[in-house]
Short mmCIF file of C-alpha atoms in Angstrom, two decimals:
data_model
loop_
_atom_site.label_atom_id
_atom_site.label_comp_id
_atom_site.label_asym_id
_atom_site.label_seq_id
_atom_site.Cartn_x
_atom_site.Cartn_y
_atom_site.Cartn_z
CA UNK A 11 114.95 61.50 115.50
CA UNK A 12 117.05 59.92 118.01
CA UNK A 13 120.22 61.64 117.30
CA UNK A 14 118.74 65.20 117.52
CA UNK A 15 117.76 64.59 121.34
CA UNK A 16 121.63 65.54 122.02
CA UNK A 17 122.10 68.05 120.16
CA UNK A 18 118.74 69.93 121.03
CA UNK A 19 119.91 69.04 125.22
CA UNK A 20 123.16 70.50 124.03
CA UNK A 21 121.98 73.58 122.48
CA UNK A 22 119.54 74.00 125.67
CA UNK A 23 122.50 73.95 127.98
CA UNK A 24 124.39 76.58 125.82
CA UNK A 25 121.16 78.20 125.72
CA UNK A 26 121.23 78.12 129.50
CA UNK A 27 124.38 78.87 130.25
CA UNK A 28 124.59 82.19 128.34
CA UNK A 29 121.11 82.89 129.64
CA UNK A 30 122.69 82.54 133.21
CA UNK A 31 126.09 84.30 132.18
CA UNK A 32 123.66 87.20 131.06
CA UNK A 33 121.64 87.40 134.14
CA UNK A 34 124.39 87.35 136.60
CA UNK A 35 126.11 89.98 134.69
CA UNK A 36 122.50 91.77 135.20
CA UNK A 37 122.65 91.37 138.40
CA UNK A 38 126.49 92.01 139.33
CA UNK A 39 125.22 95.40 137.31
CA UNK A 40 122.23 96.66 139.29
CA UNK A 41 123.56 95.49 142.76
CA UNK A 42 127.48 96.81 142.38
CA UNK A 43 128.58 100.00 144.46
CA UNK A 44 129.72 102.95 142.96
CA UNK A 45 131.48 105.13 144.97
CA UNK A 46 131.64 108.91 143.90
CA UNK A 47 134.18 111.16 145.15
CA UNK A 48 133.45 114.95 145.04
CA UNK A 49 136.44 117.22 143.16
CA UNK A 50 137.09 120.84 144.11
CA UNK A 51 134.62 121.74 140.43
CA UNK A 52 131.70 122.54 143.14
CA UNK A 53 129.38 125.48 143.25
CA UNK A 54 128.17 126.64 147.12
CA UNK A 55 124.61 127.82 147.50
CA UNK A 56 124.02 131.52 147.37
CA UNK A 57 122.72 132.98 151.34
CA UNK A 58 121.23 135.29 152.92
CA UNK A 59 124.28 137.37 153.86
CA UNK A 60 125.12 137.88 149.59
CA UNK A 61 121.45 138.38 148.85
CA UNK A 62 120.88 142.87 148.78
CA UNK A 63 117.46 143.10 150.45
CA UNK A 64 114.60 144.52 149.06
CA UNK A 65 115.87 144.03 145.93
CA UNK A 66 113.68 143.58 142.49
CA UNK A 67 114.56 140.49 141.42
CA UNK A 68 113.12 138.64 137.80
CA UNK A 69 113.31 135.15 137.58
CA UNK A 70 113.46 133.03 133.92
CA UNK A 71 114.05 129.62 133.99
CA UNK A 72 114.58 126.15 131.44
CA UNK A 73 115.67 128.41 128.77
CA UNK A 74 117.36 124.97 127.08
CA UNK A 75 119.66 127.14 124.74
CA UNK A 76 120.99 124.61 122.60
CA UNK A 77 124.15 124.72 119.76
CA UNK A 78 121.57 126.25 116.95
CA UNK A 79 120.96 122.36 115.51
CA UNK A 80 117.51 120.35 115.37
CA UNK A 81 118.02 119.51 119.11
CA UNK A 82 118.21 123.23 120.08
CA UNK A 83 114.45 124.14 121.51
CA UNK A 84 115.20 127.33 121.44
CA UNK A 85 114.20 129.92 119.11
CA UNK A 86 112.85 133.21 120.84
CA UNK A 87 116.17 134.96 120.85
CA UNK A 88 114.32 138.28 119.87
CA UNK A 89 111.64 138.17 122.19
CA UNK A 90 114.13 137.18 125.02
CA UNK A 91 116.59 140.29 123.94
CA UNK A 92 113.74 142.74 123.96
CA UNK A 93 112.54 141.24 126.99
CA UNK A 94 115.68 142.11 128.76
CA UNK A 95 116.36 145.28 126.93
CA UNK A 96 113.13 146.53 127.27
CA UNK A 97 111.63 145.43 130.83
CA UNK A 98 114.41 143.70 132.80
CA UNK A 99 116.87 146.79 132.13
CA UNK A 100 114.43 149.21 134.78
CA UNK A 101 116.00 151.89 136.56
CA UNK A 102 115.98 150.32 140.01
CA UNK A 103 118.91 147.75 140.81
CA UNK A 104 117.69 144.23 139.71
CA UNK A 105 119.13 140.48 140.02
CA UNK A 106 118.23 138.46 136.87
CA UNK A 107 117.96 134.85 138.36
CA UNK A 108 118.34 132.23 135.67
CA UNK A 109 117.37 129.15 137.43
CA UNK A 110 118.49 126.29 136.19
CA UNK A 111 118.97 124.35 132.92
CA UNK A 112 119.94 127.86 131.19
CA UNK A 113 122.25 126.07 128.99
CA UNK A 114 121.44 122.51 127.13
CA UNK A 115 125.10 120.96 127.53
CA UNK A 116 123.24 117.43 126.70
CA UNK A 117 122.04 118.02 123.41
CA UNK A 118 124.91 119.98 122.15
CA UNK A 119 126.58 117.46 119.44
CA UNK A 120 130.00 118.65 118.11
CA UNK A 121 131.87 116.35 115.24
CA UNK A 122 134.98 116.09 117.69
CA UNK A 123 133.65 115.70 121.02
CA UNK A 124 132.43 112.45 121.87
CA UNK A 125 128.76 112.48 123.38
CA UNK A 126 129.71 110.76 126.72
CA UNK A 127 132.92 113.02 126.93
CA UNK A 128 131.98 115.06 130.53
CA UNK A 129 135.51 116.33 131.15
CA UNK A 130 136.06 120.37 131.59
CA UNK A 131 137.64 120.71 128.12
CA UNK A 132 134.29 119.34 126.39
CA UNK A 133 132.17 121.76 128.68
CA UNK A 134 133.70 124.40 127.65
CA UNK A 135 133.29 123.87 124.03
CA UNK A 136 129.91 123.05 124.32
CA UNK A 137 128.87 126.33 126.07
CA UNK A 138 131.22 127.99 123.39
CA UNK A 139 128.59 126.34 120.88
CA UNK A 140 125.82 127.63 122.61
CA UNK A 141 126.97 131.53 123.12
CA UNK A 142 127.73 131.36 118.89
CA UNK A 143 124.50 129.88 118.15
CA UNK A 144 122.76 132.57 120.51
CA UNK A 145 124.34 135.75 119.98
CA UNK A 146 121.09 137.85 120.47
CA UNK A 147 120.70 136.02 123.33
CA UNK A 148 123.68 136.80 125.34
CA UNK A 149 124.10 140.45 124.16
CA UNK A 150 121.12 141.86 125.93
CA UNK A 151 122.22 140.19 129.00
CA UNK A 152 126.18 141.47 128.54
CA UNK A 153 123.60 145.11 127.76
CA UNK A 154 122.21 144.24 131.41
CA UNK A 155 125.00 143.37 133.18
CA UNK A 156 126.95 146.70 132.27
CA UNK A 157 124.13 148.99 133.35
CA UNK A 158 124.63 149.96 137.07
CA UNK A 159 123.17 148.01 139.63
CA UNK A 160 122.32 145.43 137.87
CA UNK A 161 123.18 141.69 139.01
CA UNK A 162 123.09 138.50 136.95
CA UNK A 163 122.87 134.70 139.07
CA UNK A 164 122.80 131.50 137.58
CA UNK A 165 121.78 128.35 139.18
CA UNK A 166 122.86 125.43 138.38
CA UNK A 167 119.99 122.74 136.67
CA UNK A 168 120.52 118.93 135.59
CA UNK A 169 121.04 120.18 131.94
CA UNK A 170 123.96 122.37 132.32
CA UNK A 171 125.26 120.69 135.39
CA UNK A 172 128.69 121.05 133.78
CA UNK A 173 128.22 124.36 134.62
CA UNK A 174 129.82 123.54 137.91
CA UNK A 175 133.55 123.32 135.74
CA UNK A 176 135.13 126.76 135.98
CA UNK A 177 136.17 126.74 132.27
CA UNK A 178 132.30 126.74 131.74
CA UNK A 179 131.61 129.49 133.92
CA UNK A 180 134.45 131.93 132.75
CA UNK A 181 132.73 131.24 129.35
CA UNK A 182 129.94 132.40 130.15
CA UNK A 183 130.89 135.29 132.24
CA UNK A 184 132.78 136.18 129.44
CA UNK A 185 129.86 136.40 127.28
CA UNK A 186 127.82 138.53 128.69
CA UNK A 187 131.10 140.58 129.23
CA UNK A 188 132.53 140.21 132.61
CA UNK A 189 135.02 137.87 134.20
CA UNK A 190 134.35 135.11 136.91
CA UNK A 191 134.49 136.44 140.06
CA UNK A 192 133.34 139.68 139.03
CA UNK A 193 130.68 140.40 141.85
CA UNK A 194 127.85 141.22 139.11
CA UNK A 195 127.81 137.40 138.37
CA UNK A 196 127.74 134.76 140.19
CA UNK A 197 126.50 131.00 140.19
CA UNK A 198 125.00 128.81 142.75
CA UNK A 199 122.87 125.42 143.30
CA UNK A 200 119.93 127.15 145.24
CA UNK A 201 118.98 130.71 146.57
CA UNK A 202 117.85 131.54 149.91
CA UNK A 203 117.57 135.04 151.44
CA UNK A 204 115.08 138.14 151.08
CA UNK A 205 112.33 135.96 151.97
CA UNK A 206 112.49 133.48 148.85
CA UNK A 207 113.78 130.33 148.32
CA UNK A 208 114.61 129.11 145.21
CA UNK A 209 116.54 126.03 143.41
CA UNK A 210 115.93 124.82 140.21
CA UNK A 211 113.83 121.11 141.11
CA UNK A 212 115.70 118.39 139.37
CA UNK A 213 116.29 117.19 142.76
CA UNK A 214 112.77 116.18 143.46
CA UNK A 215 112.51 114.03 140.36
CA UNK A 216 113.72 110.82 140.85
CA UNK A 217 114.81 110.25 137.41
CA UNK A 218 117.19 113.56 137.64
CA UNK A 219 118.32 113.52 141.58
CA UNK A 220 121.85 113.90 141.68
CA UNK A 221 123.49 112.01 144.47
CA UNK A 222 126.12 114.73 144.52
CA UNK A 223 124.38 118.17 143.35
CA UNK A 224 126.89 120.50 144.58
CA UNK A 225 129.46 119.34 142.21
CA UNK A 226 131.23 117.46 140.07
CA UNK A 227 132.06 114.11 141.16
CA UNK A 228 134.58 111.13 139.95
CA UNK A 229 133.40 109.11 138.30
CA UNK A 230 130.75 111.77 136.15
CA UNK A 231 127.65 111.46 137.95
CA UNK A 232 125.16 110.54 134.90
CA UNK A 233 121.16 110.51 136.25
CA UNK A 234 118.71 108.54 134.41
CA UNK A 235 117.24 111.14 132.98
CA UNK A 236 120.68 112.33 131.04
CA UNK A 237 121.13 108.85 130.12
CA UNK A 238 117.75 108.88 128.52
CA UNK A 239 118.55 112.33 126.32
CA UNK A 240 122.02 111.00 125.27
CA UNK A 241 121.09 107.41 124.57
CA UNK A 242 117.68 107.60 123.22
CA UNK A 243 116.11 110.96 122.74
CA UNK A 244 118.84 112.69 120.93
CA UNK A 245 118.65 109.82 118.39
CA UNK A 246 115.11 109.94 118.10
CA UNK A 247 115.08 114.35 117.68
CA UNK A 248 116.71 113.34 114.24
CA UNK A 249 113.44 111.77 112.69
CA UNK A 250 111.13 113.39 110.65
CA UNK A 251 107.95 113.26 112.82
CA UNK A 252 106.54 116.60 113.84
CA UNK A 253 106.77 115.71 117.74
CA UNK A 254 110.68 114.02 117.45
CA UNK A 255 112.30 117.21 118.29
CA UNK A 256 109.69 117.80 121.52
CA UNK A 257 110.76 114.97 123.01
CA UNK A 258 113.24 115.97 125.06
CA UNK A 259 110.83 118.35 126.95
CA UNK A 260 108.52 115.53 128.26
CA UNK A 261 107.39 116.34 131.51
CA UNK A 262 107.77 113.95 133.91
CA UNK A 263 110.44 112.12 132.19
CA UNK A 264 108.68 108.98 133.55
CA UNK A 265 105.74 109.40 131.24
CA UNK A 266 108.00 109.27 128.17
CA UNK A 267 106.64 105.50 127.69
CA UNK A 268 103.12 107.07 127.46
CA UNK A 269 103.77 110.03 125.37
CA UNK A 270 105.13 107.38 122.78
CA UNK A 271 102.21 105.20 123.05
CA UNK A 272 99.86 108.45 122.82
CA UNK A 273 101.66 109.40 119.40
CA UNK A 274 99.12 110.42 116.50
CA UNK A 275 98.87 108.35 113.54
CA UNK A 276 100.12 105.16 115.00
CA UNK A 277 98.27 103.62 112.39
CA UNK A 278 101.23 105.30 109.88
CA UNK A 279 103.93 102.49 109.66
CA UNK A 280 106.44 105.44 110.49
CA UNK A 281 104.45 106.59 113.49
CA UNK A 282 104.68 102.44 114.63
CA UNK A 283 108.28 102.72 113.82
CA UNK A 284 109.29 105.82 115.81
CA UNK A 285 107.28 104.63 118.62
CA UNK A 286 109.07 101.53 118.32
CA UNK A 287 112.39 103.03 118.46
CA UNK A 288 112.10 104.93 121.32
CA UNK A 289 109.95 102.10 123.27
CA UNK A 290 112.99 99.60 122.52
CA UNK A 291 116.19 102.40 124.00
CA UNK A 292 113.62 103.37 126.33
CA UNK A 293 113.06 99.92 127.84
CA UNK A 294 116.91 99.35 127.38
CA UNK A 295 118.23 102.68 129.20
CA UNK A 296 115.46 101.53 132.00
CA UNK A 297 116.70 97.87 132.09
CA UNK A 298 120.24 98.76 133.31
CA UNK A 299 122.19 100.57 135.47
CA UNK A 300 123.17 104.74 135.04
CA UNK A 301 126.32 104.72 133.59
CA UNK A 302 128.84 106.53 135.75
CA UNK A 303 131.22 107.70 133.02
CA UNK A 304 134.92 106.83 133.08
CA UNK A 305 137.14 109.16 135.33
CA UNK A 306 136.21 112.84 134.03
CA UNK A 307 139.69 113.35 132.72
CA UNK A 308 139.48 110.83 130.16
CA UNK A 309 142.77 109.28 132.14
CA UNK A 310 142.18 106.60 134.34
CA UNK A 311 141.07 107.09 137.90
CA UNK A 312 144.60 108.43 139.53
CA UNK A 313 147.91 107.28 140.74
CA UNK A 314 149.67 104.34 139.05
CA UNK A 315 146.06 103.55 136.79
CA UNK A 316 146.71 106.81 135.24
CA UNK A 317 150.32 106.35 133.93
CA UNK A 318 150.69 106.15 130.41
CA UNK A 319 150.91 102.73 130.11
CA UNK A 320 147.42 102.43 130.80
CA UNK A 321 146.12 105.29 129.21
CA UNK A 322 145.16 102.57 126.32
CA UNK A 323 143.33 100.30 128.67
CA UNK A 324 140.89 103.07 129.32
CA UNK A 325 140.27 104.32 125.79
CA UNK A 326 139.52 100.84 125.02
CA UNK A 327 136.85 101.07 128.59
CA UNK A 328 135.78 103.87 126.66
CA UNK A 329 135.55 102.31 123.22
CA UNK A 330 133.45 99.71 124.53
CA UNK A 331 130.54 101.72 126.10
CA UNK A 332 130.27 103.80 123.15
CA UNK A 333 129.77 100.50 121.02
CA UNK A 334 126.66 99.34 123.52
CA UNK A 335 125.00 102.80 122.84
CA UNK A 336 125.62 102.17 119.03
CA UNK A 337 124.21 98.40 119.87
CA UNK A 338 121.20 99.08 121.62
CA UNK A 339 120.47 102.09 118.93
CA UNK A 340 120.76 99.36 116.52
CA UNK A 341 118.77 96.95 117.58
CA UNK A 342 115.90 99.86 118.25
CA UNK A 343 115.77 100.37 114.71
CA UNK A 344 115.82 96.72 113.93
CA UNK A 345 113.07 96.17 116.09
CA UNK A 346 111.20 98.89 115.12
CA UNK A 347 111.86 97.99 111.23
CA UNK A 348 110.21 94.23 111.57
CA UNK A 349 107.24 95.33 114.23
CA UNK A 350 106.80 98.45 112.91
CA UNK A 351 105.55 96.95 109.42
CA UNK A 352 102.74 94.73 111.14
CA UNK A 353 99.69 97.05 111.86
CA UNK A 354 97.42 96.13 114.78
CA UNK A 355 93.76 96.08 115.08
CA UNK A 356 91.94 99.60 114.99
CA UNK A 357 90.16 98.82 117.87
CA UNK A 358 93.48 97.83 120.02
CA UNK A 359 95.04 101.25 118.69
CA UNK A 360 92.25 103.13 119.94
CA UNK A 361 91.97 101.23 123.23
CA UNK A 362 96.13 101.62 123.94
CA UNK A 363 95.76 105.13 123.20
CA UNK A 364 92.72 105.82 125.35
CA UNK A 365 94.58 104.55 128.12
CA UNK A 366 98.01 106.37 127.44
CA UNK A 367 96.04 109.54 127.69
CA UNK A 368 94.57 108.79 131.17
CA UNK A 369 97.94 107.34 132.35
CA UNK A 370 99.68 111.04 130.86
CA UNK A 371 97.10 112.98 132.99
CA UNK A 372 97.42 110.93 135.98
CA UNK A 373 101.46 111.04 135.95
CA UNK A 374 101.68 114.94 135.25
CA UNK A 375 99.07 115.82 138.08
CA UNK A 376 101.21 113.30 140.08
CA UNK A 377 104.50 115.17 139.04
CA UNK A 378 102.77 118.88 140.23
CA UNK A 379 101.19 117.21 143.21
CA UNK A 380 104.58 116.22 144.22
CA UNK A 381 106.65 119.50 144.12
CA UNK A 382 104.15 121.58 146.15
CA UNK A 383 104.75 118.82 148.64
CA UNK A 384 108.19 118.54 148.57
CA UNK A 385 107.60 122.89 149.01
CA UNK A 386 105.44 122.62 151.77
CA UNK A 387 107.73 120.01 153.10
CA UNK A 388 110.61 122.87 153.01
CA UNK A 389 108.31 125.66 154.07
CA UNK A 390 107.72 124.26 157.46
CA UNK A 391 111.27 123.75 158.15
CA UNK A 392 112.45 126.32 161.40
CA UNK A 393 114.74 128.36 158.76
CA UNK A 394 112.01 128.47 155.95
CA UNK A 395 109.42 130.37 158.41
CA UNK A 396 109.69 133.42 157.31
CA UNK A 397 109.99 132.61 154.04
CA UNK A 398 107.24 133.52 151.69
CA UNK A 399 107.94 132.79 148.21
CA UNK A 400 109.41 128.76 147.30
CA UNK A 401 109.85 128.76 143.49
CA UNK A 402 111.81 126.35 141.40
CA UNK A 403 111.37 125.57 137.44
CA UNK A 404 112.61 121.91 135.92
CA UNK A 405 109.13 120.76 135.57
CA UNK A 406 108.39 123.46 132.62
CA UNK A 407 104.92 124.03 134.09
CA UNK A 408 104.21 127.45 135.54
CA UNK A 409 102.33 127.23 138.40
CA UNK A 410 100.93 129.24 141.30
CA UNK A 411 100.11 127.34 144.80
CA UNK A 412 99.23 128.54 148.06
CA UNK A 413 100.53 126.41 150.96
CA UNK A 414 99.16 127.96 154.04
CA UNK A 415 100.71 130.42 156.51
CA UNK A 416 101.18 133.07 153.90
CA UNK A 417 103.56 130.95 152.04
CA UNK A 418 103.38 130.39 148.03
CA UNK A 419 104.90 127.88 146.02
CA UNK A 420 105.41 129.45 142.49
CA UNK A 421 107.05 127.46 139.26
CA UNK A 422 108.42 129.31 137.02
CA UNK A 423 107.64 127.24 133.68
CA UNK A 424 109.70 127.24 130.51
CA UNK A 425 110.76 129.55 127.66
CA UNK A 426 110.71 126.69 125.11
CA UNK A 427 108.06 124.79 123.21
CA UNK A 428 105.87 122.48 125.31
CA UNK A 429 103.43 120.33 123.86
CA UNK A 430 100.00 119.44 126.72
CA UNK A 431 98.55 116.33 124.22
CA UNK A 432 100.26 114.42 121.70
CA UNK A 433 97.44 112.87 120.37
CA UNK A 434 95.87 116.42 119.49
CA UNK A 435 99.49 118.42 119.15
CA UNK A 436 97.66 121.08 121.28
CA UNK A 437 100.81 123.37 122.36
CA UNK A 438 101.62 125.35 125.17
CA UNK A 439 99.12 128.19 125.63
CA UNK A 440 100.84 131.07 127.09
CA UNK A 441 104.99 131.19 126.52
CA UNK A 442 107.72 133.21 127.74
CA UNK A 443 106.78 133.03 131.69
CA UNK A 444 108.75 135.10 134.48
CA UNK A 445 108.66 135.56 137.71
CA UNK A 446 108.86 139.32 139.29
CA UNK A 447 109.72 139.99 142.95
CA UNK A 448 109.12 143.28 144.72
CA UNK A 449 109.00 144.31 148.22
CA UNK A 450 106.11 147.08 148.37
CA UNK A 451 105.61 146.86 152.33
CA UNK A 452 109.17 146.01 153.98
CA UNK A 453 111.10 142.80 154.17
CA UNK A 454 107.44 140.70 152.81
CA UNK A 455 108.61 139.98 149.11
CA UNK A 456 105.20 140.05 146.70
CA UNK A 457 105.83 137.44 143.88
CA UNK A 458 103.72 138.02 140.71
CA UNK A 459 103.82 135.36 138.28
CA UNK A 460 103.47 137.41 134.91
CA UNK A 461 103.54 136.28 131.13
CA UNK A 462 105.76 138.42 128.37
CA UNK A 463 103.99 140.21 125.32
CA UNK A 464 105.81 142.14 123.43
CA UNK A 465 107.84 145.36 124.16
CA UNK A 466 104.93 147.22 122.80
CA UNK A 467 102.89 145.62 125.83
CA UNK A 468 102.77 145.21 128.86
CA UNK A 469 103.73 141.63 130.60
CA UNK A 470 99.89 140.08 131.44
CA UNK A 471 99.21 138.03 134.55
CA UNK A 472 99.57 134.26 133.96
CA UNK A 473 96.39 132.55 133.33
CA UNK A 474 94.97 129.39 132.62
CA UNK A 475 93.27 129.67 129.18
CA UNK A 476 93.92 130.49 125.50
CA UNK A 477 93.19 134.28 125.19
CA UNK A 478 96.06 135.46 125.80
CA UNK A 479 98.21 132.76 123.93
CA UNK A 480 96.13 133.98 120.84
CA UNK A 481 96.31 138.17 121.78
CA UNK A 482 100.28 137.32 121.96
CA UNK A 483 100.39 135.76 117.71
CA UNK A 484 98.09 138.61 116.71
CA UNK A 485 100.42 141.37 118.17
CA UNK A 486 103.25 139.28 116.80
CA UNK A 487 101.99 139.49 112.76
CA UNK A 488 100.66 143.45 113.04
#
């Protein structure tokens, strides 16, 4: 076997040598600079000196409305519309705060717009999407916004951070039938006056911290976390499973690894497969770098690059990211296919899964435990002092926490479906949270955390428990 001693040492070195080739692209990859340059599509915060004191002021947030598809999480139009007919539409002058990640830009799929397409144009199609697959939706707010008094403001989230594009905003301004820069709408990346303080919290999860929140930048800024919904969750939504179209509203987005390995049934060869799939793109999207798109006007980045001549070298820049998506979706399913068919011991199923539960708990107390810090962290700032209320959504859990000196963090929670144990399916048990502000005594705002019914009820105090989750179905079938 003499003469296969050269040809094994050959194949070695080729072996080796693409194995190097590989790792120094890896490298050149995760160590490169990427230099983002803001554009004049920004979005200032909203201050004091715009804020009308005093003011009621209701607060919804993660909304998620999505293009009326199986990625759109979305489905309590009617409650939402008699919510704002019936409570939101008072008689004293009220700001409607949406706070962030009102509209689902990344799961809106459209047969002519390519996924990774982040220019202005494609924003404002998407959002067109949206407003036609919600119309319930946005014509009790246009019912709110014409009443007197009334004020609607809409902050800006890691979901609909195209939302920054003017096209996008005259959309929806237009929707709820007014006209951007009509004074009764506005938009802005945080809120701070009338003794609250409130942004929408992608910017304390590491996995969704934009480098350049207050706008658009060039290259698109695309977060891990956006990566993760474009490359691998929007695949996965299109499976059968009953938890593939939850899986975008994981929570933190760094337990998605456990919420896979916590699935149900992973003794089902399908369960094993799904899992598979979305362990394989999520190991892949984790693996390399965020991909800053091409220049946001789908033309090069400027100057001579930009001339038509070269329009052709980046569609083919272009053409060739979209083919690694398709490649590393492909070889998810391959992989899942061949290891998805071989089914492991009962006892290492049970043991995996045991553990995937803890490692769930731990990383969601984690994820809370952080944002009250990061709170408390911006309470004791000099120009927070007199603040009293520091609210923020993103993490679609509601929560109330004191931090000290007569300060209260409050999160606002989510208006779509969120699932507490995967193993056990048990859901979400109170839905539809909001946040009322008043100002009984003065310039002290009094922030009740409250829970909507029905327009036959009155909202209830959010609580831990399932009571009221099961009072809210039983009024629902009378």
């Amino acid at each position: 076997m003499r003469w296969a001693r050269p040809i094994l040492a050959k194949l070695g070195a080729a072996v080796g040598f693409v194995g190097g080739a590989f790792l120094a692209r890896w490298a050149f990859l995760q160590l490169r600079r990427v230099t983002l340059t803001p554009t004049p599509y920004s979005t200032p915060p909203i201050g004091p000196e715009q804020i009308a004191p005093r003011q009621r002021r209701i607060i919804v947030s993660d909304l998620h409305l999505g293009g009326g598809d199986r990625l759109d999480d979305f489905d309590d139009d009617h409650a939402f519309a008699m919510f704002v007919d019936s409570y939101v539409c008072g008689e004293e002058p009220t700001d409607l705060i949406l706070a962030g990640d009102t509209v689902e830009f990344l799961q809106v799929r459209l047969p002519d717009i390519d996924d990774d397409d982040y220019s202005e144009e494609a924003a404002e199609r998407r959002i067109a999407a949206v407003i036609a697959a919600h119309p319930l939706v946005f014509a009790a707010l246009a019912r709110f916004a014409a009443r007197p008094g009334s004020q609607i403001t809409v902050l800006i989230g890691n979901h609909d951070f195209e939302l920054h594009y003017p096209a996008a905003k005259a959309r929806l301004a237009a929707a709820v039938g007014l006209s951007l820069g009509d004074p009764k709408i506005r938009f802005g990346v945080n809120y701070h006056g009338g003794g609250v303080y409130l942004v929408h919290g992608n910017q304390f999860d590491g996995w969704n911290r934009f480098v350049n929140f207050d706008g658009i930048s060039e290259p698109f800024e695309v977060v891990r976390g956006t990566q993760l919904v474009k490359e691998v969750i929007n695949d996965l939504e299109d499976d059968t499973l009953q938890i593939a179209p939850l899986l975008d509203n994981v929570k933190p987005t760094s337990a998605f690894f456990w919420y896979l390995v916590a699935l149900p049934r992973l003794r089902n060869a399908a369960s094993r497969r799904f899992f598979l799939r979305g362990l394989t793109g999520f190991m892949q999207v984790v693996a390399w770098p965020t991909p800053h798109q091409m220049p946001i006007t789908g033309r090069g980045p400027g100057g001579m690059l930009s001339a038509p001549l070269f329009l052709g070298l980046w569609a083919w820049v272009a053409s060739i990211r979209r083919q690694r998506v398709a490649r590393q979706r492909l070889l998810s399913r391959q992989v899942s296919e061949v290891a998805g068919g071989l089914p492991p011991p009962d006892q290492v199923i049970d043991q995996v899964q045991s553990e995937a539960a803890r490692q769930i708990s731990r990383e969601v107390r984690a994820f809370n435990d952080r944002y009250a810090r990061e709170m408390r962290k911006i309470a004791r700032q000099p120009e927070h002092r007199a603040d009293r209320l520091f609210v923020c959504g993103h993490t679609h859990l509601a929560r109330v926490v004191p931090l000290g000196e007569g300060q209260t963090y409050i999160n606002t929670g989510t208006w779509t479906e969120i699932i507490y144990d995967v193993a056990t399916m048990l859901r979400q048990e109170q839905k539809l949270p909001f946040l009322e502000i008043r100002y009984p005594e003065g310039d002290a705002p009094e922030g009740n955390l409250l829970v909507w019914i029905d327009a036959d009820e009155p909202p209830q105090p959010w609580q831990e428990g399932h009571k009221l989750e099961r009072r809210r179905r039983k009024i629902r079938l009378q």
